[in-house]
Short mmCIF file of C-alpha atoms and ligand atoms in Angstrom, two decimals:
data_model
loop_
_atom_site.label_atom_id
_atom_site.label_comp_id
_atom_site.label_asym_id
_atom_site.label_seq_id
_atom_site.Cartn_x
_atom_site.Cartn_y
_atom_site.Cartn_z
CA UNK A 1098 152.76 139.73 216.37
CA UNK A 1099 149.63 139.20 217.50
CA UNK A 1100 147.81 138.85 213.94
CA UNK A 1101 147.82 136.54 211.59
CA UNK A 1102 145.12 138.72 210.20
CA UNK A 1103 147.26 140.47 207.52
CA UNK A 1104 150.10 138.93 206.11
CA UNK A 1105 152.85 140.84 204.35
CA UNK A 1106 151.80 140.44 201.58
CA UNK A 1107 148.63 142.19 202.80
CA UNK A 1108 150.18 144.77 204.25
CA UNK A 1109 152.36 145.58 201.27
CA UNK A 1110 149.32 145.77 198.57
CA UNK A 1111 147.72 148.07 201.33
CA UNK A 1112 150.97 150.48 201.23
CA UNK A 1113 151.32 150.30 197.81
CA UNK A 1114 148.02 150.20 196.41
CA UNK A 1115 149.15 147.45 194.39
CA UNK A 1116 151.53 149.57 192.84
CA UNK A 1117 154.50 147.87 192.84
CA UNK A 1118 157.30 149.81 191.24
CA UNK A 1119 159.27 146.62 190.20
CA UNK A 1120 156.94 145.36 187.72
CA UNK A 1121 158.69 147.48 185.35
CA UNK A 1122 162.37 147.12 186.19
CA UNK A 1123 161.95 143.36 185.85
CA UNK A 1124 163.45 142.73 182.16
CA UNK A 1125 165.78 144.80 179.52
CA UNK A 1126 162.87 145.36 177.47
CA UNK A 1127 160.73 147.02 179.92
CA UNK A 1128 163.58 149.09 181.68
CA UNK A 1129 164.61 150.36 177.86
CA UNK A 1130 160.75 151.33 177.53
CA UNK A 1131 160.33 153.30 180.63
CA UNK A 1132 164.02 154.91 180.65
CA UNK A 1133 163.37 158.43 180.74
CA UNK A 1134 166.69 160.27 179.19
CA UNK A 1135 168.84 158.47 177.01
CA UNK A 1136 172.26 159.44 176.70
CA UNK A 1137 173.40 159.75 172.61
CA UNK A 1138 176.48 160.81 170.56
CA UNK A 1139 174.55 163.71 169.53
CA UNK A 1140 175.35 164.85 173.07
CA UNK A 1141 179.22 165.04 173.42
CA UNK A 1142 181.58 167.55 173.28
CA UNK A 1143 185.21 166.21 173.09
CA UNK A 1144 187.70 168.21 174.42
CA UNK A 1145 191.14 168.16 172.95
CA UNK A 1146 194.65 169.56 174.05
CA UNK A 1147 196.59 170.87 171.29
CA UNK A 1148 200.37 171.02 171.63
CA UNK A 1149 203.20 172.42 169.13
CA UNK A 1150 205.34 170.69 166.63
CA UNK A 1151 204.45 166.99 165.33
CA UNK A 1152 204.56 163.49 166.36
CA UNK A 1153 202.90 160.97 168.55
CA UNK A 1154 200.72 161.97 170.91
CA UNK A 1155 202.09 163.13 174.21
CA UNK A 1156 200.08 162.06 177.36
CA UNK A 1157 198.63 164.10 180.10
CA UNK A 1158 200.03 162.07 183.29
CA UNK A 1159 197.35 163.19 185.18
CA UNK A 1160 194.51 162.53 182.95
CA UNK A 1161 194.91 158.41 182.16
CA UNK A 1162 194.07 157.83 178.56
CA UNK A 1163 193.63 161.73 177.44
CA UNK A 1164 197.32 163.08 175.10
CA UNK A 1165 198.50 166.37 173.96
CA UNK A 1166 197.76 166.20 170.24
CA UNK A 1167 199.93 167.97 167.47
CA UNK A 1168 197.86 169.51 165.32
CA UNK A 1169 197.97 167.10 162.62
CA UNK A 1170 196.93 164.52 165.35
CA UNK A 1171 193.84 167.49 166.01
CA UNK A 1172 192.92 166.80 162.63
CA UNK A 1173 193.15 162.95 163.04
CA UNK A 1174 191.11 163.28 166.19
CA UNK A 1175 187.98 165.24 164.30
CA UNK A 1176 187.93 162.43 161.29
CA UNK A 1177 187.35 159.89 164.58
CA UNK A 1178 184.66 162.64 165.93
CA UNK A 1179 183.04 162.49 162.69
CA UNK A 1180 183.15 158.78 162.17
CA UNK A 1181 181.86 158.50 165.91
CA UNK A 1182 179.15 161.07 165.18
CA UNK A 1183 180.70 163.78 167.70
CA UNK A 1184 178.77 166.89 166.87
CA UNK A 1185 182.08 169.14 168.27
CA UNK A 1186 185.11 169.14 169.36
CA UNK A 1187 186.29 171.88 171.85
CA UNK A 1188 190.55 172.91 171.68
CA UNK A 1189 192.49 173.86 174.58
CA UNK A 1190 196.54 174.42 173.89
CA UNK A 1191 199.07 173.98 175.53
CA UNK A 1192 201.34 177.09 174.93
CA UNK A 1193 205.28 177.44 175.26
CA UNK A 1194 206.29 178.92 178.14
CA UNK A 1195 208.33 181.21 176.05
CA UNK A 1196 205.25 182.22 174.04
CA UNK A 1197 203.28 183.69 177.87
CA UNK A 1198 203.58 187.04 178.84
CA UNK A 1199 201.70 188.93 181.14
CA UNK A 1200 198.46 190.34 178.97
CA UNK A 1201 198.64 186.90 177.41
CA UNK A 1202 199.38 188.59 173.89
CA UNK A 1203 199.92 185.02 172.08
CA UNK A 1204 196.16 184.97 172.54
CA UNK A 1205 195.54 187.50 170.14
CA UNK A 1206 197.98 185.98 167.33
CA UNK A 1207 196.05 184.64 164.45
CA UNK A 1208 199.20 182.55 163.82
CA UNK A 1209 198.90 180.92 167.04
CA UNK A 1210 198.21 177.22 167.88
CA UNK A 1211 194.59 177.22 168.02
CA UNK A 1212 193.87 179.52 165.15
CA UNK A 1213 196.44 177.05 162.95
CA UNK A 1214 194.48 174.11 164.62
CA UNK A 1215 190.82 175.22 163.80
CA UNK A 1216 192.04 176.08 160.12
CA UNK A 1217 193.51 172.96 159.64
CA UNK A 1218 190.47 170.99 161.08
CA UNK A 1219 188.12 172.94 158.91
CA UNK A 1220 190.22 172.01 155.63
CA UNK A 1221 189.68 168.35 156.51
CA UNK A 1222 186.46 167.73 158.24
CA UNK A 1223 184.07 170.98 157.71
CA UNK A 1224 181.21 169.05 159.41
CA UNK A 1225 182.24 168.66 162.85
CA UNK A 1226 182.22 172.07 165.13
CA UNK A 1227 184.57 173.73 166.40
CA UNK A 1228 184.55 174.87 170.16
CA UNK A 1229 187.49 177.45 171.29
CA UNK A 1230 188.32 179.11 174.61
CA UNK A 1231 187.62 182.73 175.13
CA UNK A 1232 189.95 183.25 178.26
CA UNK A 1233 193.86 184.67 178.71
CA UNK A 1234 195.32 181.59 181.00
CA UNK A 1235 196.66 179.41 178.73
CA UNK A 1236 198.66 182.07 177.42
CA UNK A 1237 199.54 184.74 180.59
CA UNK A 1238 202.54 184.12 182.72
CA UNK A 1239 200.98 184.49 185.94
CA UNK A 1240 198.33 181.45 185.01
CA UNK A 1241 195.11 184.00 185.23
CA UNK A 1242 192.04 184.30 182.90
CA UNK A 1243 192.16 188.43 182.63
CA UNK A 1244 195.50 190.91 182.85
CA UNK A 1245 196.98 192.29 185.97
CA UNK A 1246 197.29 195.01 188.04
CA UNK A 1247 199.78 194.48 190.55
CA UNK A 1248 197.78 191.32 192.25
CA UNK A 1249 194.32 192.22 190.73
CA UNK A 1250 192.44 191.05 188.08
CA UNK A 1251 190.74 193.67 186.02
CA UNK A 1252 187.73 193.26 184.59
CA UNK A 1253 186.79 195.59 181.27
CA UNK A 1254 190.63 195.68 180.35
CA UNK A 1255 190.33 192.10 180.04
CA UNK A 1256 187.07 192.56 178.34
CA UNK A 1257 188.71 194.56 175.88
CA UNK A 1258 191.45 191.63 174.98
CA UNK A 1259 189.21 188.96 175.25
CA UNK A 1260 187.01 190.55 172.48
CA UNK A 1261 189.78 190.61 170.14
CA UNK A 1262 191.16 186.98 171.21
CA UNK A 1263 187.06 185.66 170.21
CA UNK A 1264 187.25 187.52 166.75
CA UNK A 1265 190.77 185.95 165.78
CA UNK A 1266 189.23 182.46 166.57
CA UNK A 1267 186.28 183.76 164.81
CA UNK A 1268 188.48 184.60 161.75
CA UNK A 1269 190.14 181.16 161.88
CA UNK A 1270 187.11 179.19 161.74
CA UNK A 1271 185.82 178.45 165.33
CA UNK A 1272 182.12 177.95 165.17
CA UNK A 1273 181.54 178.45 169.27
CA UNK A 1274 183.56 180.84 171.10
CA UNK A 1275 183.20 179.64 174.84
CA UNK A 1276 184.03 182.44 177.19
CA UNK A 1277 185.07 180.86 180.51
CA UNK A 1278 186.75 183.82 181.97
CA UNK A 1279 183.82 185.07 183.97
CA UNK A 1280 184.29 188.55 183.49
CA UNK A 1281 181.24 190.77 184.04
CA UNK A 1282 179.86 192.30 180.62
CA UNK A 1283 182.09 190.03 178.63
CA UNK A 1284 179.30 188.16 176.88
CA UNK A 1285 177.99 191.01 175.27
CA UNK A 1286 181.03 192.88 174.70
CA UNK A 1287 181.92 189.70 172.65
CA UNK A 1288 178.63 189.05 170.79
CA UNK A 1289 179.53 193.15 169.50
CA UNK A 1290 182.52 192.55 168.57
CA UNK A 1291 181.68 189.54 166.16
CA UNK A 1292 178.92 191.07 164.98
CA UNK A 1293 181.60 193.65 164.49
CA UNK A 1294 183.77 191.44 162.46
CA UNK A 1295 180.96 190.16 160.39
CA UNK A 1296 181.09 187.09 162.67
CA UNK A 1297 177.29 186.90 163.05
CA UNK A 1298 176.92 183.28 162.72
CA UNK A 1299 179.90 182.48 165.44
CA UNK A 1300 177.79 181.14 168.62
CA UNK A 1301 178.65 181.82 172.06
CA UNK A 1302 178.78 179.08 174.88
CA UNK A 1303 178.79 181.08 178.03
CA UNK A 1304 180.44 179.33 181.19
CA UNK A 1305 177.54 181.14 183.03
CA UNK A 1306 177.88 179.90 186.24
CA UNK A 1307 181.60 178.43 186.49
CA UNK A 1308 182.83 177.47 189.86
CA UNK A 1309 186.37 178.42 191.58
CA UNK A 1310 186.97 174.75 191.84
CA UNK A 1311 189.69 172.21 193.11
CA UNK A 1312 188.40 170.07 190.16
CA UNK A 1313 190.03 171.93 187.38
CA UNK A 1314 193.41 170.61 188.22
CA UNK A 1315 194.28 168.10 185.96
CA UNK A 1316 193.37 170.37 182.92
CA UNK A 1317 195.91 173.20 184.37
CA UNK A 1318 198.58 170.33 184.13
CA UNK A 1319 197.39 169.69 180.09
CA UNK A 1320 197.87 173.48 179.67
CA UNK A 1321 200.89 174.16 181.02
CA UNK A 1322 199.55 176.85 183.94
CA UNK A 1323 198.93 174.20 186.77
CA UNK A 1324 202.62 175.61 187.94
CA UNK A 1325 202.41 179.32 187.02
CA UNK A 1326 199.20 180.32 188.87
CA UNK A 1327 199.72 182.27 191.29
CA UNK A 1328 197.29 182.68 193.91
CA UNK A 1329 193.48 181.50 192.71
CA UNK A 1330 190.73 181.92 190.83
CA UNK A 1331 188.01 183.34 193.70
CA UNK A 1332 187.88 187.15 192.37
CA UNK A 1333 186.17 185.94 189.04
CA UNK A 1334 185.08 182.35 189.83
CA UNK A 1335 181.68 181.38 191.66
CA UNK A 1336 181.92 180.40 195.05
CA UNK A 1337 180.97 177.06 195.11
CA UNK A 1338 178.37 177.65 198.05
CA UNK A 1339 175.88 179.29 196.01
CA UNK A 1340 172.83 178.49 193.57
CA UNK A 1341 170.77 181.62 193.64
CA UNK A 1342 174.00 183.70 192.06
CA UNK A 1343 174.20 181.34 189.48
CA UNK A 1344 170.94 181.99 188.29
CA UNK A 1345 171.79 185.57 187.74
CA UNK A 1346 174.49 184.62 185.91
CA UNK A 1347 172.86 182.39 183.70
CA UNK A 1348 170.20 185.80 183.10
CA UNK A 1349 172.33 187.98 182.23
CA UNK A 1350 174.90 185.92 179.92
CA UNK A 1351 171.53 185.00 178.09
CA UNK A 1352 170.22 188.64 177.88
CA UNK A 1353 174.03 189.74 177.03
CA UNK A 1354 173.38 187.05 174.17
CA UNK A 1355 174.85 183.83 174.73
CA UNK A 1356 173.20 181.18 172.84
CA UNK A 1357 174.25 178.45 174.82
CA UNK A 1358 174.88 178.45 178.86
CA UNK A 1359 177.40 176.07 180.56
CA UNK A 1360 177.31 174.63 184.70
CA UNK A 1361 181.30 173.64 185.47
CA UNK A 1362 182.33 171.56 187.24
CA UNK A 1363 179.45 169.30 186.67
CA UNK A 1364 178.92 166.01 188.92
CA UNK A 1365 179.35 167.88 192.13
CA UNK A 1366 176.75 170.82 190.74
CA UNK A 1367 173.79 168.76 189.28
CA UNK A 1368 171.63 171.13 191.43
CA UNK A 1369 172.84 173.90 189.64
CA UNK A 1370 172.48 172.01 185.99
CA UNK A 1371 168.97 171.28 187.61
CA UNK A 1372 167.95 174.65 188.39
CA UNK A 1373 169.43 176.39 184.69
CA UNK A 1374 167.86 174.14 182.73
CA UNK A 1375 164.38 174.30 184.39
CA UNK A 1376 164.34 177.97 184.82
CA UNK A 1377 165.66 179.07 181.03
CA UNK A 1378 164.86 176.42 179.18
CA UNK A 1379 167.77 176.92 177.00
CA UNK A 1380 170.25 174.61 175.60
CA UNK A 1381 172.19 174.34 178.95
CA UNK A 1382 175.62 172.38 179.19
CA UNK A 1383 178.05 170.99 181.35
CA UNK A 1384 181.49 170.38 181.87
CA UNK A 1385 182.60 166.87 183.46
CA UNK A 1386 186.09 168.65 184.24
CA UNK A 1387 189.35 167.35 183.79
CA UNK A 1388 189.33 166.31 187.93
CA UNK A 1389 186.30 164.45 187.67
CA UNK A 1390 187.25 162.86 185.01
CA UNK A 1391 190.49 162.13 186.78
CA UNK A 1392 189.22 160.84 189.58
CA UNK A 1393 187.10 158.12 187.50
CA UNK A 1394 190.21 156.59 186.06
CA UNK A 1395 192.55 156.90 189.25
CA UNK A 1396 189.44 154.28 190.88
CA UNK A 1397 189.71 152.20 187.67
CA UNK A 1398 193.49 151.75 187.47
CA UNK A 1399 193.12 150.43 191.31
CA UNK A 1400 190.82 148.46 190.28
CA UNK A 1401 188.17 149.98 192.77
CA UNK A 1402 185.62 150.94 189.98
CA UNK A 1403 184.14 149.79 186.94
CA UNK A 1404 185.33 152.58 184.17
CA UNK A 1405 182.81 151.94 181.18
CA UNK A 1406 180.01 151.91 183.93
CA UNK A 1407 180.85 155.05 186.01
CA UNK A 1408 180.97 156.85 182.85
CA UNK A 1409 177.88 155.84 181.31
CA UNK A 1410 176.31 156.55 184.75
CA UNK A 1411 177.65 160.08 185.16
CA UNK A 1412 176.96 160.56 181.83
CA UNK A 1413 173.32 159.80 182.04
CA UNK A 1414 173.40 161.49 185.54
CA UNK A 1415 174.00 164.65 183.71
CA UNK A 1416 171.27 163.63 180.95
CA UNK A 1417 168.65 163.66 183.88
CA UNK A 1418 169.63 166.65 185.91
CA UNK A 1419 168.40 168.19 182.64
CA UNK A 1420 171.91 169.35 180.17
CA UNK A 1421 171.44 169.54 176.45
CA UNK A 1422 174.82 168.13 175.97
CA UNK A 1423 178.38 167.12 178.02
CA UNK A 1424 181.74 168.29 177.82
CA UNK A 1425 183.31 164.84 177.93
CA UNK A 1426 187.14 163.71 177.59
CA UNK A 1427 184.99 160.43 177.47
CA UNK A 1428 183.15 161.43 174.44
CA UNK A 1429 185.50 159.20 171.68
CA UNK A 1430 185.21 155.93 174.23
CA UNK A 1431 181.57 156.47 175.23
CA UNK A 1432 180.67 157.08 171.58
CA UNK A 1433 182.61 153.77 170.19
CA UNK A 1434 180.98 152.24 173.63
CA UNK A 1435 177.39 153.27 171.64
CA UNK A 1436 177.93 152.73 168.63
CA UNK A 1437 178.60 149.06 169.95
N1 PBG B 1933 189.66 179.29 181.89
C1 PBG B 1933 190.26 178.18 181.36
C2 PBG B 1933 189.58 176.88 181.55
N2 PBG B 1933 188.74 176.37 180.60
C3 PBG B 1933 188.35 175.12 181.03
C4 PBG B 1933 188.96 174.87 182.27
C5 PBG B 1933 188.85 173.60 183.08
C6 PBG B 1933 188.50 172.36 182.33
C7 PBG B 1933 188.73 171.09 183.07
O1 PBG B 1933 189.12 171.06 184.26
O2 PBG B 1933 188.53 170.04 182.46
C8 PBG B 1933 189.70 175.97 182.62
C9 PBG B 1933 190.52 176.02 183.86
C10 PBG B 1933 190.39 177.13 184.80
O3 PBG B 1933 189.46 177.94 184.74
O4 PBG B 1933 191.28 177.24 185.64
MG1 MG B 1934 178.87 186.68 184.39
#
């Protein structure tokens, strides 16, 4: 050093300008002022496994904290959405083997689980929304979203039972059919077949650009098709090393008429979340799945992470990549969590 010409302090005020980007992290009050996205209830969508018969509530060994709910216990869970200002609740069920066939059939029964679920939960709480499925694997024998053709997937017969599958949750009460089979055409197929059933009001969530991911594990467990799957999901799933497909996705689910567009899995595809939501400027959502969630409370049991603050980070991490709104199996304890 040969100077004692400038000090640091010099030196930083030259850097900065002055502009010290501290200033304002310096108390509560002036972090809460500045804070750019704030996560809120209003956010959440809680998703709940729905199992058969009655009782207490069965957990999901692979998802700490998260149960297989009868659907009495469905109907307990939507009072506590309500109460906790949860604008939806999204059902998944878990389906008897006995009931899964190969072209998924159960799916189309307006006697099934879901269809008894959403009518029950619209009896007792008609102000919280309703979020169902539009996709064959919780219900096919061979664990895939579409029927089969020896090892194929096909994609406009699959069309053609999905349609029917969105207008029987339609007909129950579902206010959001989410498609997540990733089918081409199936979005508008489905809109047309609503509109069909006099189901003009019933919204569409498109999982636009849905991922072949390992992170949907867990969930496959909750359903009951972790086992049965044979082979993957690569055919009809993105591959996870592309952005610019998703895009075109997202453009054509939204000219097909989805009202809503999804990114899933969510964490490891902010980018993608990013990108949506800047370039449509639609409500865009997305799914912190089942293996992210997972992998949250694995750290916490060992003690390696702090639960309530990894969640209200990733949360807020989704909140600033740009998403309308979360699918959460955190929603009921980061909602009590706000609600304080
Ligand atoms: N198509 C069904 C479906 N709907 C939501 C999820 C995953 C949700 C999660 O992991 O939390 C899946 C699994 C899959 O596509 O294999
Ligand atoms: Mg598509």
């Amino acid at each position: 050093m040969t100077g004692e010409r400038y000090s640091i302090t010099d030196r930083i005020d030259a850097a900065t300008g002055g502009m010290r980007m501290r200033r304002l992290r310096q108390a509560e009050w002036s972090r809460r002022l500045v804070r750019e996205k704030q996560l809120s209830t209003a956010d959440l969508i809680w998703p709940i496994f729905v199992r058969e018969g009655s009782g207490a509530p069965q957990p999901v060994e692979s998802m700490p904290g998260v149960d297989r709910l009868s659907v009495e216990g469905c109907v307990e869970a939507a009072k506590r959405a309500r109460d906790l200002d949860i604008p939806v609740i999204a059902l998944f069920p878990y389906t008897d083997p006995s009931l899964r066939d190969e072209t998924g059939s159960e799916a189309l029964n307006p006697e099934n689980l879901i269809c008894r679920a959403t009518r029950a939960i619209k009896a007792a709480v008609p102000e919280v929304g309703i979020m169902c499925d539009v996709a064959l694997d919780p219900y096919t024998s061979h664990g895939h979203d579409g029927v089969m053709a020896g090892d194929r997937i096909l994609n406009d017969e699959s069309v053609e039972v999905l349609c029917r599958q969105a207008v029987v949750q339609a007909e129950a009460g579902c206010d959001v059919i989410g498609p997540s089979d990733m089918m081409d055409g199936r979005v508008a197929c489905i809109r047309g077949a609503l509109d069909d059933a006099g189901c003009r009001d019933t919204m569409i969530m498109a999982y636009s650009a849905k991922y072949a991911s390992a992170f949907y594990g867990p969930f496959r467990d909750a359903v009951g098709s972790g086992g049965m799957l044979k082979g993957d999901k690569r055919t009809y799933q993105m591959d996870y090393a592309n952005s610019d497909e998703a895009v075109r996705e997202a453009a054509q689910d939204l000219a097909e008429g989805a009202d809503m567009i999804m990114v899933k899995p969510g964490l490891p595809y902010l980018d993608v979340l990013a990108r949506l939501a800047r370039e449509f400027g639609v409500p865009t959502f997305a799914y912190q799945t089942s293996g992210e969630y997972s992998m949250i409370m694995a750290a916490v049991r060992n003690g390696w992470l702090d639960g309530d603050k990894a969640m209200v980070e990733t949360l807020t991490a989704y909140k600033r990549a740009g998403a309308s709104g979360i699918l959460t199996y955190f929603s009921p304890k980061v909602a009590e969590m706000m609600r304080g």
